[in-house]
Short mmCIF file of C-alpha atoms in Angstrom, two decimals:
data_model
loop_
_atom_site.label_atom_id
_atom_site.label_comp_id
_atom_site.label_asym_id
_atom_site.label_seq_id
_atom_site.Cartn_x
_atom_site.Cartn_y
_atom_site.Cartn_z
CA MET A 1 -16.81 -84.53 -39.13
CA LEU A 2 -18.16 -87.95 -40.13
CA MET A 3 -17.35 -89.22 -43.55
CA LYS A 4 -20.26 -91.19 -45.06
CA LYS A 5 -20.12 -94.20 -47.47
CA SER A 6 -23.09 -96.13 -48.88
CA TYR A 7 -23.16 -99.88 -49.37
CA VAL A 8 -25.61 -102.41 -50.81
CA LEU A 9 -25.76 -105.67 -48.74
CA THR A 10 -27.40 -108.89 -49.83
CA LEU A 11 -28.28 -111.24 -46.97
CA GLU A 12 -30.47 -114.34 -47.25
CA GLY A 13 -31.72 -113.07 -50.68
CA THR A 14 -32.75 -109.72 -49.42
CA GLN A 15 -31.00 -106.52 -50.48
CA HIS A 16 -30.34 -103.73 -48.00
CA HIS A 17 -28.93 -100.36 -48.33
CA ALA A 18 -26.62 -99.21 -45.39
CA VAL A 19 -24.68 -96.14 -44.71
CA VAL A 20 -21.37 -96.28 -42.67
CA ALA A 21 -20.30 -92.92 -41.12
CA SER A 22 -16.95 -92.70 -39.56
CA GLY A 23 -14.57 -90.12 -37.99
CA ASP A 24 -13.92 -88.24 -34.89
CA ASP A 25 -13.11 -91.78 -33.32
CA ARG A 26 -16.52 -93.21 -33.70
CA THR A 27 -18.49 -95.27 -36.35
CA GLU A 28 -22.16 -95.15 -37.01
CA VAL A 29 -24.10 -97.64 -39.18
CA GLN A 30 -27.59 -97.11 -40.56
CA VAL A 31 -29.42 -99.96 -42.50
CA GLY A 32 -32.41 -98.90 -44.61
CA ASP A 33 -34.68 -96.26 -42.88
CA GLY A 34 -33.67 -97.53 -39.45
CA PRO A 35 -31.86 -95.56 -36.90
CA ALA A 36 -28.16 -95.03 -36.96
CA HIS A 37 -26.35 -97.18 -34.40
CA VAL A 38 -22.83 -96.31 -32.98
CA VAL A 39 -20.50 -99.32 -33.42
CA ASP A 40 -17.45 -99.96 -31.49
CA HIS A 41 -14.89 -102.05 -33.22
CA TYR A 42 -11.45 -103.40 -32.74
CA PRO A 43 -9.31 -105.72 -34.85
CA VAL A 44 -8.49 -109.12 -33.03
CA LEU A 45 -6.88 -112.36 -33.92
CA ASP A 46 -3.84 -110.47 -35.60
CA GLY A 47 -6.26 -108.69 -37.85
CA ARG A 48 -7.97 -111.66 -39.03
CA ALA A 49 -11.22 -110.67 -37.29
CA ILE A 50 -13.25 -107.79 -35.81
CA SER A 51 -14.69 -107.47 -32.36
CA LEU A 52 -17.69 -105.23 -32.57
CA ARG A 53 -20.17 -103.96 -29.99
CA LEU A 54 -23.62 -103.14 -31.12
CA ASN A 55 -26.49 -102.08 -28.97
CA GLY A 56 -24.46 -103.21 -25.88
CA ARG A 57 -23.70 -106.77 -27.32
CA MET A 58 -20.23 -107.98 -28.45
CA HIS A 59 -19.94 -109.92 -31.67
CA LEU A 60 -16.89 -111.54 -33.35
CA VAL A 61 -16.89 -111.00 -37.20
CA GLN A 62 -14.38 -112.90 -39.63
CA ILE A 63 -14.44 -112.27 -43.30
CA THR A 64 -12.93 -115.22 -45.01
CA GLY A 65 -13.27 -114.27 -48.48
CA LEU A 66 -14.15 -111.60 -51.07
CA ASP A 67 -14.51 -111.92 -54.82
CA SER A 68 -14.94 -109.25 -57.52
CA LYS A 69 -18.65 -109.58 -57.29
CA GLY A 70 -18.85 -108.56 -53.69
CA ASN A 71 -19.54 -112.32 -52.47
CA VAL A 72 -18.14 -112.53 -48.80
CA MET A 73 -17.84 -115.55 -46.77
CA THR A 74 -18.51 -114.07 -43.22
CA THR A 75 -18.50 -115.80 -39.75
CA ILE A 76 -20.56 -114.02 -37.08
CA ASP A 77 -20.13 -115.43 -33.56
CA GLY A 78 -18.98 -118.60 -35.14
CA TRP A 79 -22.13 -118.99 -37.48
CA PRO A 80 -21.35 -118.82 -41.27
CA VAL A 81 -23.22 -115.88 -43.02
CA PRO A 82 -22.76 -115.78 -46.84
CA MET A 83 -23.44 -112.29 -48.10
CA THR A 84 -22.58 -109.75 -50.66
CA VAL A 85 -21.10 -106.26 -49.73
CA MET A 86 -20.33 -103.71 -52.28
CA ASP A 87 -20.25 -99.96 -52.45
CA GLU A 88 -23.32 -98.46 -53.92
CA LEU A 89 -21.64 -97.52 -57.25
CA LYS A 90 -20.34 -101.01 -57.97
CA ALA A 91 -23.69 -102.47 -57.06
CA MET A 92 -25.30 -100.11 -59.67
CA ALA A 93 -22.62 -101.06 -62.28
CA LEU A 94 -23.25 -104.81 -61.67
CA GLU A 95 -26.94 -104.45 -61.93
CA SER A 96 -26.61 -102.57 -65.24
CA LEU A 97 -24.70 -105.61 -66.47
CA GLY A 98 -27.76 -107.85 -65.78
CA GLY A 99 -26.97 -111.48 -66.65
CA VAL A 100 -23.32 -110.94 -67.13
CA ALA A 101 -22.84 -110.43 -63.47
CA ALA A 102 -24.30 -113.85 -62.68
CA SER A 103 -21.87 -115.71 -64.90
CA GLY A 104 -19.28 -118.13 -63.56
CA THR A 105 -16.20 -116.18 -64.80
CA ILE A 106 -13.93 -114.99 -62.02
CA ALA A 107 -11.41 -112.27 -63.17
CA ALA A 108 -8.70 -110.41 -61.49
CA ASP A 109 -9.55 -107.14 -60.12
CA ILE A 110 -6.18 -105.59 -59.60
CA PRO A 111 -2.54 -106.81 -60.42
CA GLY A 112 -1.53 -109.66 -58.38
CA LEU A 113 0.01 -113.12 -58.27
CA VAL A 114 -1.79 -116.56 -58.25
CA VAL A 115 -0.64 -118.44 -55.06
CA GLU A 116 -3.23 -121.06 -54.82
CA ILE A 117 -5.62 -122.87 -57.06
CA LYS A 118 -8.24 -124.71 -55.22
CA VAL A 119 -10.21 -126.36 -57.94
CA THR A 120 -9.56 -128.38 -61.06
CA GLU A 121 -11.39 -128.61 -64.37
CA GLY A 122 -14.37 -130.85 -64.18
CA GLN A 123 -14.83 -130.30 -60.58
CA VAL A 124 -18.48 -129.36 -59.07
CA VAL A 125 -18.29 -126.28 -56.88
CA HIS A 126 -21.03 -124.55 -54.87
CA GLN A 127 -21.94 -120.88 -54.82
CA GLY A 128 -19.59 -119.17 -52.19
CA GLU A 129 -16.88 -122.18 -52.34
CA PRO A 130 -13.25 -120.72 -52.44
CA VAL A 131 -11.66 -121.54 -55.88
CA ILE A 132 -8.45 -119.58 -56.16
CA VAL A 133 -6.19 -117.25 -53.97
CA VAL A 134 -4.58 -114.18 -55.50
CA GLU A 135 -1.84 -112.27 -53.66
CA ALA A 136 -2.38 -108.35 -54.40
CA MET A 137 -0.73 -105.61 -52.40
CA LYS A 138 0.96 -108.05 -49.88
CA MET A 139 -2.53 -109.40 -49.11
CA GLN A 140 -3.79 -112.86 -50.01
CA ASN A 141 -7.40 -112.66 -51.49
CA GLU A 142 -9.53 -115.84 -51.65
CA LEU A 143 -12.03 -115.52 -54.51
CA CYS A 144 -15.13 -117.66 -54.29
CA ALA A 145 -17.52 -119.03 -56.92
CA ALA A 146 -20.24 -116.66 -57.65
CA VAL A 147 -22.39 -119.46 -58.99
CA GLY A 148 -22.78 -123.18 -58.56
CA GLY A 149 -21.58 -125.39 -61.42
CA THR A 150 -18.80 -127.14 -62.91
CA VAL A 151 -15.20 -125.72 -63.41
CA ALA A 152 -14.71 -125.54 -67.28
CA ARG A 153 -11.41 -123.81 -67.27
CA VAL A 154 -8.48 -122.65 -65.07
CA PRO A 155 -6.37 -120.70 -67.62
CA VAL A 156 -3.81 -119.77 -64.86
CA THR A 157 -1.07 -121.52 -62.85
CA VAL A 158 0.38 -120.99 -59.46
CA GLY A 159 3.11 -118.32 -59.44
CA GLN A 160 1.54 -116.52 -62.57
CA PRO A 161 1.29 -112.73 -62.35
CA VAL A 162 -2.20 -111.38 -63.45
CA ASN A 163 -3.68 -108.07 -64.40
CA PRO A 164 -7.12 -106.53 -64.01
CA GLY A 165 -9.57 -108.38 -66.24
CA ASP A 166 -7.48 -111.51 -66.66
CA VAL A 167 -9.63 -114.60 -66.41
CA LEU A 168 -8.77 -116.83 -63.50
CA VAL A 169 -11.44 -119.44 -63.34
CA VAL A 170 -14.39 -120.31 -65.57
CA ILE A 171 -17.42 -122.08 -63.98
CA GLU A 172 -20.19 -123.49 -66.24
CA PRO A 173 -23.32 -122.57 -64.13
CA GLU A 174 -25.66 -125.46 -63.21
CA PRO A 175 -28.90 -125.38 -65.14
CA GLY A 176 -31.37 -123.03 -63.45
CA GLY A 177 -28.69 -121.72 -61.13
#
């Protein structure tokens, strides 16, 4: 029996709905109203990447960062592909927040420990740029700027424990961005 999960993907400014069905040693992916495709996938590079076969072609996919707003820095076959990926419920919740979701505040999603701060107050950052690394559940999570702008505050320090909702970095969005 296949278990299905719905996602909302935003790629190059276009939103797509996807359903991933997995189980019985197989995975199927359907994007939009298109047909479902069987996808073979295997972890490679010590789990830092996925080798996947789609329509007979092999692809190497690396996910290099994920933040609380679903922003993902992905490399596919060596090419950077910024996108957002989130489950359908989280996407609906963020959509209901309107402009709040587009703010420059990065907050902790789960309890963790700040292990690296990649920016300083006053520094200009671009959307998708890594700004802080938090270790949670023995995994290091690199969080990226959801907006481009100037770092206004970094109210945490390396080694500091954080809880859900704790503000990690505040970015003053650039005008019009």
